[in-house]
C-alpha cells in the first residue's frame, strides 16, 4: 500500500469503500478536514487515533448519520454521501457499534433477526442465520436466552453476528475492545480476523494499537481530523506519527 501524500487513498482496482477529501462536523465547527481513505474487499483496514481525533465523526459520515459538507463517499464505486442511513444500510453497509449495544430484552435469535431487516427472502435469512451459527456455535446454544444475560464476550459475538445477518459488502466495526476483559479482547479480534474469508471489506476503528495492527492489512492514523500517516500495518507500527497521535 503506497501513498503519494498523507490522506490520499491508494489506487485500487475495486475498493469496497472510498472516502475522498471528506469534510464533516457539527454546527459551525469542522471535525474532519479533508480525510481520504480506502477499504478493499476481503481486507481489514484500521483507523487509529486517540479520543477526539475524529474517528466517530468519520464513522457517522459513512453511515449517513452526519452528512458531509464536502468530499465523496463511495461504496463499490457508487456515491452514498447524502443518502439517509437506512438507504446506506440497504446498499450493504453494516455497522457494529461501539459498546456492542445488543437489545437486552430480546433473545439471541431475535437480536440476530433484527440484523436481517432488509432481507425479504426467508430462505436467505435462514442461510445467514446458519452461517452465523456456524461461525459462533455459542449463539446457537444460547438462541432462546435474553441478550442482556449474556457475558461480555458473548454479547460481542452477538453484535458481530447481527452485523453479518444483512450480508454486508462493507462492515464498520467501532471500538470492539471497549469494555471487554483482555481474554475476550483477544477472542474478539480473532473472530474479526476470521471475517476476511467472507470477502467483506472491514473498516476497524480502534484505539488498541497492538491488537489492531496484528490483524489489519493496512490502515490510517487520524489526528486533529486529518490523516497523518497511512500504510501497511508493518509500516504504521514503526511510524513516528502513530506515537505522536497518541502521546503528542
PDB file of C-alpha atoms in Angstrom:
ATOM      1  CA  UNK A   1       0.000   0.000   0.000  1.00  0.00           C
ATOM      2  CA  UNK A   2       1.712   3.193  -1.138  1.00  0.00           C
ATOM      3  CA  UNK A   3       0.694   6.811  -0.900  1.00  0.00           C
ATOM      4  CA  UNK A   4       1.880   9.893  -2.723  1.00  0.00           C
ATOM      5  CA  UNK A   5       0.746  12.081   0.198  1.00  0.00           C
ATOM      6  CA  UNK A   6      -0.860  11.651   3.599  1.00  0.00           C
ATOM      7  CA  UNK A   7      -4.589  11.085   3.241  1.00  0.00           C
ATOM      8  CA  UNK A   8      -4.539  10.178  -0.458  1.00  0.00           C
ATOM      9  CA  UNK A   9      -6.122   6.747  -0.864  1.00  0.00           C
ATOM     10  CA  UNK A  10      -4.189   4.191  -2.884  1.00  0.00           C
ATOM     11  CA  UNK A  11      -5.278   3.396  -6.417  1.00  0.00           C
ATOM     12  CA  UNK A  12      -7.188   0.133  -6.258  1.00  0.00           C
ATOM     13  CA  UNK A  13      -8.964  -1.853  -8.942  1.00  0.00           C
ATOM     14  CA  UNK A  14     -12.032  -2.334  -6.750  1.00  0.00           C
ATOM     15  CA  UNK A  15     -12.483  -0.636  -3.393  1.00  0.00           C
ATOM     16  CA  UNK A  16     -15.399  -1.599  -1.163  1.00  0.00           C
ATOM     17  CA  UNK A  17     -15.201   1.893   0.351  1.00  0.00           C
ATOM     18  CA  UNK A  18     -13.644   5.085  -0.961  1.00  0.00           C
ATOM     19  CA  UNK A  19     -13.625   8.294   1.069  1.00  0.00           C
ATOM     20  CA  UNK A  20     -12.170  11.328  -0.711  1.00  0.00           C
ATOM     21  CA  UNK A  21     -11.414  14.762   0.735  1.00  0.00           C
ATOM     22  CA  UNK A  22     -14.177  14.437   3.327  1.00  0.00           C
ATOM     23  CA  UNK A  23     -15.139  17.467   5.409  1.00  0.00           C
ATOM     24  CA  UNK A  24     -17.699  16.961   8.198  1.00  0.00           C
ATOM     25  CA  UNK A  25     -18.543  18.387  11.586  1.00  0.00           C
ATOM     26  CA  UNK A  26     -21.207  19.814  13.852  1.00  0.00           C
ATOM     27  CA  UNK A  27     -22.757  23.289  13.956  1.00  0.00           C
ATOM     28  CA  UNK A  28     -20.102  25.698  12.659  1.00  0.00           C
ATOM     29  CA  UNK A  29     -17.070  23.536  13.515  1.00  0.00           C
ATOM     30  CA  UNK A  30     -15.370  21.161  11.086  1.00  0.00           C
ATOM     31  CA  UNK A  31     -14.106  17.980  12.756  1.00  0.00           C
ATOM     32  CA  UNK A  32     -12.801  16.279   9.597  1.00  0.00           C
ATOM     33  CA  UNK A  33     -10.630  18.388   7.316  1.00  0.00           C
ATOM     34  CA  UNK A  34     -10.194  16.573   4.004  1.00  0.00           C
ATOM     35  CA  UNK A  35      -9.967  12.913   5.064  1.00  0.00           C
ATOM     36  CA  UNK A  36      -9.346  10.293   2.369  1.00  0.00           C
ATOM     37  CA  UNK A  37      -9.093   6.511   2.725  1.00  0.00           C
ATOM     38  CA  UNK A  38      -9.988   3.250   1.011  1.00  0.00           C
ATOM     39  CA  UNK A  39     -11.076  -0.189   2.202  1.00  0.00           C
ATOM     40  CA  UNK A  40     -10.533  -3.170  -0.106  1.00  0.00           C
ATOM     41  CA  UNK A  41     -12.857  -6.195  -0.256  1.00  0.00           C
ATOM     42  CA  UNK A  42     -11.652  -9.082   1.890  1.00  0.00           C
ATOM     43  CA  UNK A  43      -9.237  -6.873   3.819  1.00  0.00           C
ATOM     44  CA  UNK A  44      -9.211  -5.319   7.262  1.00  0.00           C
ATOM     45  CA  UNK A  45      -8.287  -1.643   7.142  1.00  0.00           C
ATOM     46  CA  UNK A  46      -7.829   0.021  10.500  1.00  0.00           C
ATOM     47  CA  UNK A  47      -8.427   3.587  11.585  1.00  0.00           C
ATOM     48  CA  UNK A  48      -6.310   4.551  14.580  1.00  0.00           C
ATOM     49  CA  UNK A  49      -6.288   7.675  16.687  1.00  0.00           C
ATOM     50  CA  UNK A  50      -6.762   8.983  20.192  1.00  0.00           C
ATOM     51  CA  UNK A  51     -10.068  10.265  21.570  1.00  0.00           C
ATOM     52  CA  UNK A  52     -11.071  13.458  19.785  1.00  0.00           C
ATOM     53  CA  UNK A  53      -9.160  12.618  16.590  1.00  0.00           C
ATOM     54  CA  UNK A  54     -12.363  12.490  14.523  1.00  0.00           C
ATOM     55  CA  UNK A  55     -12.875   8.728  14.279  1.00  0.00           C
ATOM     56  CA  UNK A  56     -16.502   8.827  15.466  1.00  0.00           C
ATOM     57  CA  UNK A  57     -17.373  11.672  13.083  1.00  0.00           C
ATOM     58  CA  UNK A  58     -15.923   9.696  10.168  1.00  0.00           C
ATOM     59  CA  UNK A  59     -17.946   6.605  11.137  1.00  0.00           C
ATOM     60  CA  UNK A  60     -21.102   8.712  11.427  1.00  0.00           C
ATOM     61  CA  UNK A  61     -20.461  10.246   7.997  1.00  0.00           C
ATOM     62  CA  UNK A  62     -20.001   6.828   6.359  1.00  0.00           C
ATOM     63  CA  UNK A  63     -23.244   5.578   7.937  1.00  0.00           C
ATOM     64  CA  UNK A  64     -25.166   8.698   6.893  1.00  0.00           C
ATOM     65  CA  UNK A  65     -25.688   9.961  10.438  1.00  0.00           C
ATOM     66  CA  UNK A  66     -23.579  13.117   9.966  1.00  0.00           C
ATOM     67  CA  UNK A  67     -23.909  14.377   6.378  1.00  0.00           C
ATOM     68  CA  UNK A  68     -20.555  15.566   4.985  1.00  0.00           C
ATOM     69  CA  UNK A  69     -20.063  19.206   3.997  1.00  0.00           C
ATOM     70  CA  UNK A  70     -17.645  18.371   1.189  1.00  0.00           C
ATOM     71  CA  UNK A  71     -15.972  15.376  -0.381  1.00  0.00           C
ATOM     72  CA  UNK A  72     -17.249  11.993  -1.526  1.00  0.00           C
ATOM     73  CA  UNK A  73     -18.039   8.592  -0.042  1.00  0.00           C
ATOM     74  CA  UNK A  74     -18.378   5.685  -2.475  1.00  0.00           C
ATOM     75  CA  UNK A  75     -19.470   2.088  -1.918  1.00  0.00           C
ATOM     76  CA  UNK A  76     -18.255  -0.180  -4.729  1.00  0.00           C
ATOM     77  CA  UNK A  77     -17.890   2.939  -6.875  1.00  0.00           C
ATOM     78  CA  UNK A  78     -21.376   4.325  -6.165  1.00  0.00           C
ATOM     79  CA  UNK A  79     -21.710   7.595  -4.256  1.00  0.00           C
ATOM     80  CA  UNK A  80     -23.538   7.200  -0.972  1.00  0.00           C
ATOM     81  CA  UNK A  81     -22.777  10.541   0.703  1.00  0.00           C
ATOM     82  CA  UNK A  82     -26.017  12.431   1.176  1.00  0.00           C
ATOM     83  CA  UNK A  83     -28.145   9.279   1.360  1.00  0.00           C
ATOM     84  CA  UNK A  84     -30.170   8.617   4.524  1.00  0.00           C
ATOM     85  CA  UNK A  85     -28.860   5.928   6.904  1.00  0.00           C
ATOM     86  CA  UNK A  86     -31.489   3.321   6.008  1.00  0.00           C
ATOM     87  CA  UNK A  87     -30.604   3.567   2.310  1.00  0.00           C
ATOM     88  CA  UNK A  88     -26.895   3.218   3.049  1.00  0.00           C
ATOM     89  CA  UNK A  89     -27.611   0.146   5.184  1.00  0.00           C
ATOM     90  CA  UNK A  90     -29.818  -1.319   2.449  1.00  0.00           C
ATOM     91  CA  UNK A  91     -26.978  -0.921  -0.067  1.00  0.00           C
ATOM     92  CA  UNK A  92     -24.776  -3.188   2.042  1.00  0.00           C
ATOM     93  CA  UNK A  93     -23.061  -1.134   4.737  1.00  0.00           C
ATOM     94  CA  UNK A  94     -23.195  -2.934   8.068  1.00  0.00           C
ATOM     95  CA  UNK A  95     -22.177  -1.476  11.421  1.00  0.00           C
ATOM     96  CA  UNK A  96     -21.105  -2.958  14.725  1.00  0.00           C
ATOM     97  CA  UNK A  97     -21.429  -0.041  17.132  1.00  0.00           C
ATOM     98  CA  UNK A  98     -19.153   0.909  19.985  1.00  0.00           C
ATOM     99  CA  UNK A  99     -20.097  -0.885  23.187  1.00  0.00           C
ATOM    100  CA  UNK A 100     -21.924  -3.671  21.300  1.00  0.00           C
ATOM    101  CA  UNK A 101     -25.437  -2.350  22.117  1.00  0.00           C
ATOM    102  CA  UNK A 102     -27.431  -5.547  21.897  1.00  0.00           C
ATOM    103  CA  UNK A 103     -31.156  -5.438  22.655  1.00  0.00           C
ATOM    104  CA  UNK A 104     -31.095  -6.809  26.233  1.00  0.00           C
ATOM    105  CA  UNK A 105     -34.786  -7.777  26.419  1.00  0.00           C
ATOM    106  CA  UNK A 106     -34.772  -9.663  23.126  1.00  0.00           C
ATOM    107  CA  UNK A 107     -33.491 -13.210  22.775  1.00  0.00           C
ATOM    108  CA  UNK A 108     -30.282 -14.017  20.940  1.00  0.00           C
ATOM    109  CA  UNK A 109     -32.282 -15.210  17.935  1.00  0.00           C
ATOM    110  CA  UNK A 110     -34.452 -12.074  17.914  1.00  0.00           C
ATOM    111  CA  UNK A 111     -31.343  -9.884  18.087  1.00  0.00           C
ATOM    112  CA  UNK A 112     -29.853 -11.680  15.100  1.00  0.00           C
ATOM    113  CA  UNK A 113     -33.050 -11.337  13.080  1.00  0.00           C
ATOM    114  CA  UNK A 114     -33.049  -7.560  13.580  1.00  0.00           C
ATOM    115  CA  UNK A 115     -29.836  -7.560  11.533  1.00  0.00           C
ATOM    116  CA  UNK A 116     -31.700  -9.004   8.555  1.00  0.00           C
ATOM    117  CA  UNK A 117     -34.405  -6.331   8.424  1.00  0.00           C
ATOM    118  CA  UNK A 118     -33.715  -5.525   4.779  1.00  0.00           C
ATOM    119  CA  UNK A 119     -33.788  -9.183   3.625  1.00  0.00           C
ATOM    120  CA  UNK A 120     -37.206 -10.325   2.384  1.00  0.00           C
ATOM    121  CA  UNK A 121     -36.277 -13.865   1.307  1.00  0.00           C
ATOM    122  CA  UNK A 122     -36.866 -16.246   4.221  1.00  0.00           C
ATOM    123  CA  UNK A 123     -34.505 -18.813   2.751  1.00  0.00           C
ATOM    124  CA  UNK A 124     -31.763 -16.163   2.566  1.00  0.00           C
ATOM    125  CA  UNK A 125     -32.401 -15.205   6.197  1.00  0.00           C
ATOM    126  CA  UNK A 126     -32.109 -18.846   7.246  1.00  0.00           C
ATOM    127  CA  UNK A 127     -28.861 -19.228   5.277  1.00  0.00           C
ATOM    128  CA  UNK A 128     -27.450 -16.149   7.007  1.00  0.00           C
ATOM    129  CA  UNK A 129     -28.588 -17.485  10.386  1.00  0.00           C
ATOM    130  CA  UNK A 130     -26.962 -20.852   9.693  1.00  0.00           C
ATOM    131  CA  UNK A 131     -23.721 -19.122   8.689  1.00  0.00           C
ATOM    132  CA  UNK A 132     -23.691 -17.067  11.899  1.00  0.00           C
ATOM    133  CA  UNK A 133     -24.367 -20.185  13.976  1.00  0.00           C
ATOM    134  CA  UNK A 134     -21.530 -21.973  12.198  1.00  0.00           C
ATOM    135  CA  UNK A 135     -19.183 -19.082  12.984  1.00  0.00           C
ATOM    136  CA  UNK A 136     -20.470 -18.739  16.566  1.00  0.00           C
ATOM    137  CA  UNK A 137     -21.777 -22.091  17.880  1.00  0.00           C
ATOM    138  CA  UNK A 138     -22.287 -20.439  21.292  1.00  0.00           C
ATOM    139  CA  UNK A 139     -25.049 -18.290  19.807  1.00  0.00           C
ATOM    140  CA  UNK A 140     -26.914 -21.383  18.627  1.00  0.00           C
ATOM    141  CA  UNK A 141     -26.696 -22.795  22.156  1.00  0.00           C
ATOM    142  CA  UNK A 142     -27.999 -19.518  23.600  1.00  0.00           C
ATOM    143  CA  UNK A 143     -30.570 -18.623  20.924  1.00  0.00           C
ATOM    144  CA  UNK A 144     -33.518 -18.574  23.355  1.00  0.00           C
ATOM    145  CA  UNK A 145     -31.640 -16.653  26.061  1.00  0.00           C
ATOM    146  CA  UNK A 146     -32.162 -12.935  26.679  1.00  0.00           C
ATOM    147  CA  UNK A 147     -29.229 -10.992  25.266  1.00  0.00           C
ATOM    148  CA  UNK A 148     -28.910  -8.934  28.441  1.00  0.00           C
ATOM    149  CA  UNK A 149     -27.972 -12.065  30.396  1.00  0.00           C
ATOM    150  CA  UNK A 150     -25.014 -12.971  28.143  1.00  0.00           C
ATOM    151  CA  UNK A 151     -21.405 -12.426  29.154  1.00  0.00           C
ATOM    152  CA  UNK A 152     -19.491  -9.525  27.596  1.00  0.00           C
ATOM    153  CA  UNK A 153     -17.713 -11.880  25.221  1.00  0.00           C
ATOM    154  CA  UNK A 154     -20.991 -13.493  24.152  1.00  0.00           C
ATOM    155  CA  UNK A 155     -22.560 -10.081  23.574  1.00  0.00           C
ATOM    156  CA  UNK A 156     -19.575  -9.207  21.382  1.00  0.00           C
ATOM    157  CA  UNK A 157     -20.208 -12.365  19.325  1.00  0.00           C
ATOM    158  CA  UNK A 158     -23.886 -11.469  19.085  1.00  0.00           C
ATOM    159  CA  UNK A 159     -23.140  -7.938  17.929  1.00  0.00           C
ATOM    160  CA  UNK A 160     -20.828  -9.206  15.184  1.00  0.00           C
ATOM    161  CA  UNK A 161     -23.280 -11.940  14.202  1.00  0.00           C
ATOM    162  CA  UNK A 162     -26.092  -9.397  13.935  1.00  0.00           C
ATOM    163  CA  UNK A 163     -23.888  -7.233  11.721  1.00  0.00           C
ATOM    164  CA  UNK A 164     -23.348 -10.196   9.376  1.00  0.00           C
ATOM    165  CA  UNK A 165     -27.048 -11.079   9.062  1.00  0.00           C
ATOM    166  CA  UNK A 166     -27.632  -8.459   6.368  1.00  0.00           C
ATOM    167  CA  UNK A 167     -24.786  -9.940   4.279  1.00  0.00           C
ATOM    168  CA  UNK A 168     -22.953  -6.603   4.097  1.00  0.00           C
ATOM    169  CA  UNK A 169     -20.374  -5.641   1.476  1.00  0.00           C
ATOM    170  CA  UNK A 170     -18.729  -3.284   3.964  1.00  0.00           C
ATOM    171  CA  UNK A 171     -18.624  -3.725   7.727  1.00  0.00           C
ATOM    172  CA  UNK A 172     -17.699  -0.817  10.005  1.00  0.00           C
ATOM    173  CA  UNK A 173     -16.581  -2.093  13.415  1.00  0.00           C
ATOM    174  CA  UNK A 174     -16.287   0.622  16.064  1.00  0.00           C
ATOM    175  CA  UNK A 175     -14.097   0.075  19.162  1.00  0.00           C
ATOM    176  CA  UNK A 176     -14.689  -3.695  19.537  1.00  0.00           C
ATOM    177  CA  UNK A 177     -12.340  -3.942  22.544  1.00  0.00           C
ATOM    178  CA  UNK A 178     -14.268  -1.382  24.583  1.00  0.00           C
ATOM    179  CA  UNK A 179     -15.329  -2.767  27.964  1.00  0.00           C
ATOM    180  CA  UNK A 180     -14.010  -6.286  27.377  1.00  0.00           C
ATOM    181  CA  UNK A 181     -11.560  -8.197  29.542  1.00  0.00           C
ATOM    182  CA  UNK A 182      -8.151  -8.946  27.949  1.00  0.00           C
ATOM    183  CA  UNK A 183      -9.178 -12.557  27.257  1.00  0.00           C
ATOM    184  CA  UNK A 184     -12.372 -11.529  25.485  1.00  0.00           C
ATOM    185  CA  UNK A 185     -10.496  -8.828  23.549  1.00  0.00           C
ATOM    186  CA  UNK A 186      -8.155 -11.494  22.177  1.00  0.00           C
ATOM    187  CA  UNK A 187     -11.089 -13.748  21.267  1.00  0.00           C
ATOM    188  CA  UNK A 188     -13.000 -10.864  19.677  1.00  0.00           C
ATOM    189  CA  UNK A 189     -10.087  -9.836  17.476  1.00  0.00           C
ATOM    190  CA  UNK A 190      -9.609 -13.451  16.383  1.00  0.00           C
ATOM    191  CA  UNK A 191     -13.273 -13.513  15.316  1.00  0.00           C
ATOM    192  CA  UNK A 192     -12.868 -10.263  13.367  1.00  0.00           C
ATOM    193  CA  UNK A 193      -9.740 -11.623  11.643  1.00  0.00           C
ATOM    194  CA  UNK A 194     -11.773 -14.634  10.532  1.00  0.00           C
ATOM    195  CA  UNK A 195     -14.279 -12.408   8.724  1.00  0.00           C
ATOM    196  CA  UNK A 196     -11.719 -11.728   5.958  1.00  0.00           C
ATOM    197  CA  UNK A 197     -12.550 -15.056   4.327  1.00  0.00           C
ATOM    198  CA  UNK A 198     -16.080 -13.777   3.616  1.00  0.00           C
ATOM    199  CA  UNK A 199     -14.767 -11.186   1.169  1.00  0.00           C
ATOM    200  CA  UNK A 200     -16.222  -8.304   3.176  1.00  0.00           C
ATOM    201  CA  UNK A 201     -14.368  -5.000   3.330  1.00  0.00           C
ATOM    202  CA  UNK A 202     -13.834  -4.194   7.009  1.00  0.00           C
ATOM    203  CA  UNK A 203     -13.088  -0.780   8.490  1.00  0.00           C
ATOM    204  CA  UNK A 204     -11.870  -1.404  12.033  1.00  0.00           C
ATOM    205  CA  UNK A 205     -11.931   1.711  14.211  1.00  0.00           C
ATOM    206  CA  UNK A 206      -9.886   1.208  17.361  1.00  0.00           C
ATOM    207  CA  UNK A 207      -7.590   2.642  20.000  1.00  0.00           C
ATOM    208  CA  UNK A 208      -5.987  -0.718  20.815  1.00  0.00           C
ATOM    209  CA  UNK A 209      -2.966  -0.310  18.534  1.00  0.00           C
ATOM    210  CA  UNK A 210      -1.184  -3.614  19.161  1.00  0.00           C
ATOM    211  CA  UNK A 211      -4.188  -5.918  18.664  1.00  0.00           C
ATOM    212  CA  UNK A 212      -5.469  -3.922  15.695  1.00  0.00           C
ATOM    213  CA  UNK A 213      -2.217  -3.861  13.715  1.00  0.00           C
ATOM    214  CA  UNK A 214      -1.844  -7.603  14.320  1.00  0.00           C
ATOM    215  CA  UNK A 215      -4.931  -8.371  12.188  1.00  0.00           C
ATOM    216  CA  UNK A 216      -5.216  -5.395   9.806  1.00  0.00           C
ATOM    217  CA  UNK A 217      -3.586  -5.383   6.366  1.00  0.00           C
ATOM    218  CA  UNK A 218      -3.188  -1.632   6.339  1.00  0.00           C
ATOM    219  CA  UNK A 219      -4.502   1.480   7.991  1.00  0.00           C
ATOM    220  CA  UNK A 220      -4.640   5.170   8.653  1.00  0.00           C
ATOM    221  CA  UNK A 221      -3.784   7.323  11.645  1.00  0.00           C
ATOM    222  CA  UNK A 222      -6.129  10.208  12.339  1.00  0.00           C
ATOM    223  CA  UNK A 223      -5.090  13.243  14.361  1.00  0.00           C
ATOM    224  CA  UNK A 224      -6.934  16.528  14.610  1.00  0.00           C
ATOM    225  CA  UNK A 225      -9.376  15.494  11.881  1.00  0.00           C
ATOM    226  CA  UNK A 226      -6.610  14.767   9.354  1.00  0.00           C
ATOM    227  CA  UNK A 227      -4.841  11.634   8.152  1.00  0.00           C
ATOM    228  CA  UNK A 228      -1.265  11.994   9.410  1.00  0.00           C
ATOM    229  CA  UNK A 229       0.004   8.532   8.423  1.00  0.00           C
ATOM    230  CA  UNK A 230      -1.103   5.745   6.103  1.00  0.00           C
ATOM    231  CA  UNK A 231       0.430   2.467   5.002  1.00  0.00           C
ATOM    232  CA  UNK A 232       0.700  -1.233   5.719  1.00  0.00           C
ATOM    233  CA  UNK A 233       0.331  -2.399   9.299  1.00  0.00           C
ATOM    234  CA  UNK A 234       4.072  -3.026   9.457  1.00  0.00           C
ATOM    235  CA  UNK A 235       4.805   0.488   8.204  1.00  0.00           C
ATOM    236  CA  UNK A 236       2.411   2.034  10.714  1.00  0.00           C
ATOM    237  CA  UNK A 237       3.834   0.011  13.597  1.00  0.00           C
ATOM    238  CA  UNK A 238       7.080   1.958  13.334  1.00  0.00           C
ATOM    239  CA  UNK A 239       5.695   5.291  12.126  1.00  0.00           C
ATOM    240  CA  UNK A 240       6.552   8.284  14.349  1.00  0.00           C
ATOM    241  CA  UNK A 241       3.145   9.835  13.618  1.00  0.00           C
ATOM    242  CA  UNK A 242       1.481   6.926  15.430  1.00  0.00           C
ATOM    243  CA  UNK A 243       3.310   7.713  18.650  1.00  0.00           C
ATOM    244  CA  UNK A 244       2.619  11.418  18.190  1.00  0.00           C
ATOM    245  CA  UNK A 245      -1.118  10.818  17.620  1.00  0.00           C
ATOM    246  CA  UNK A 246      -1.473   9.099  20.989  1.00  0.00           C
ATOM    247  CA  UNK A 247       1.075  10.850  23.144  1.00  0.00           C
ATOM    248  CA  UNK A 248       1.645  14.226  21.484  1.00  0.00           C
TER     249      UNK A 248
END
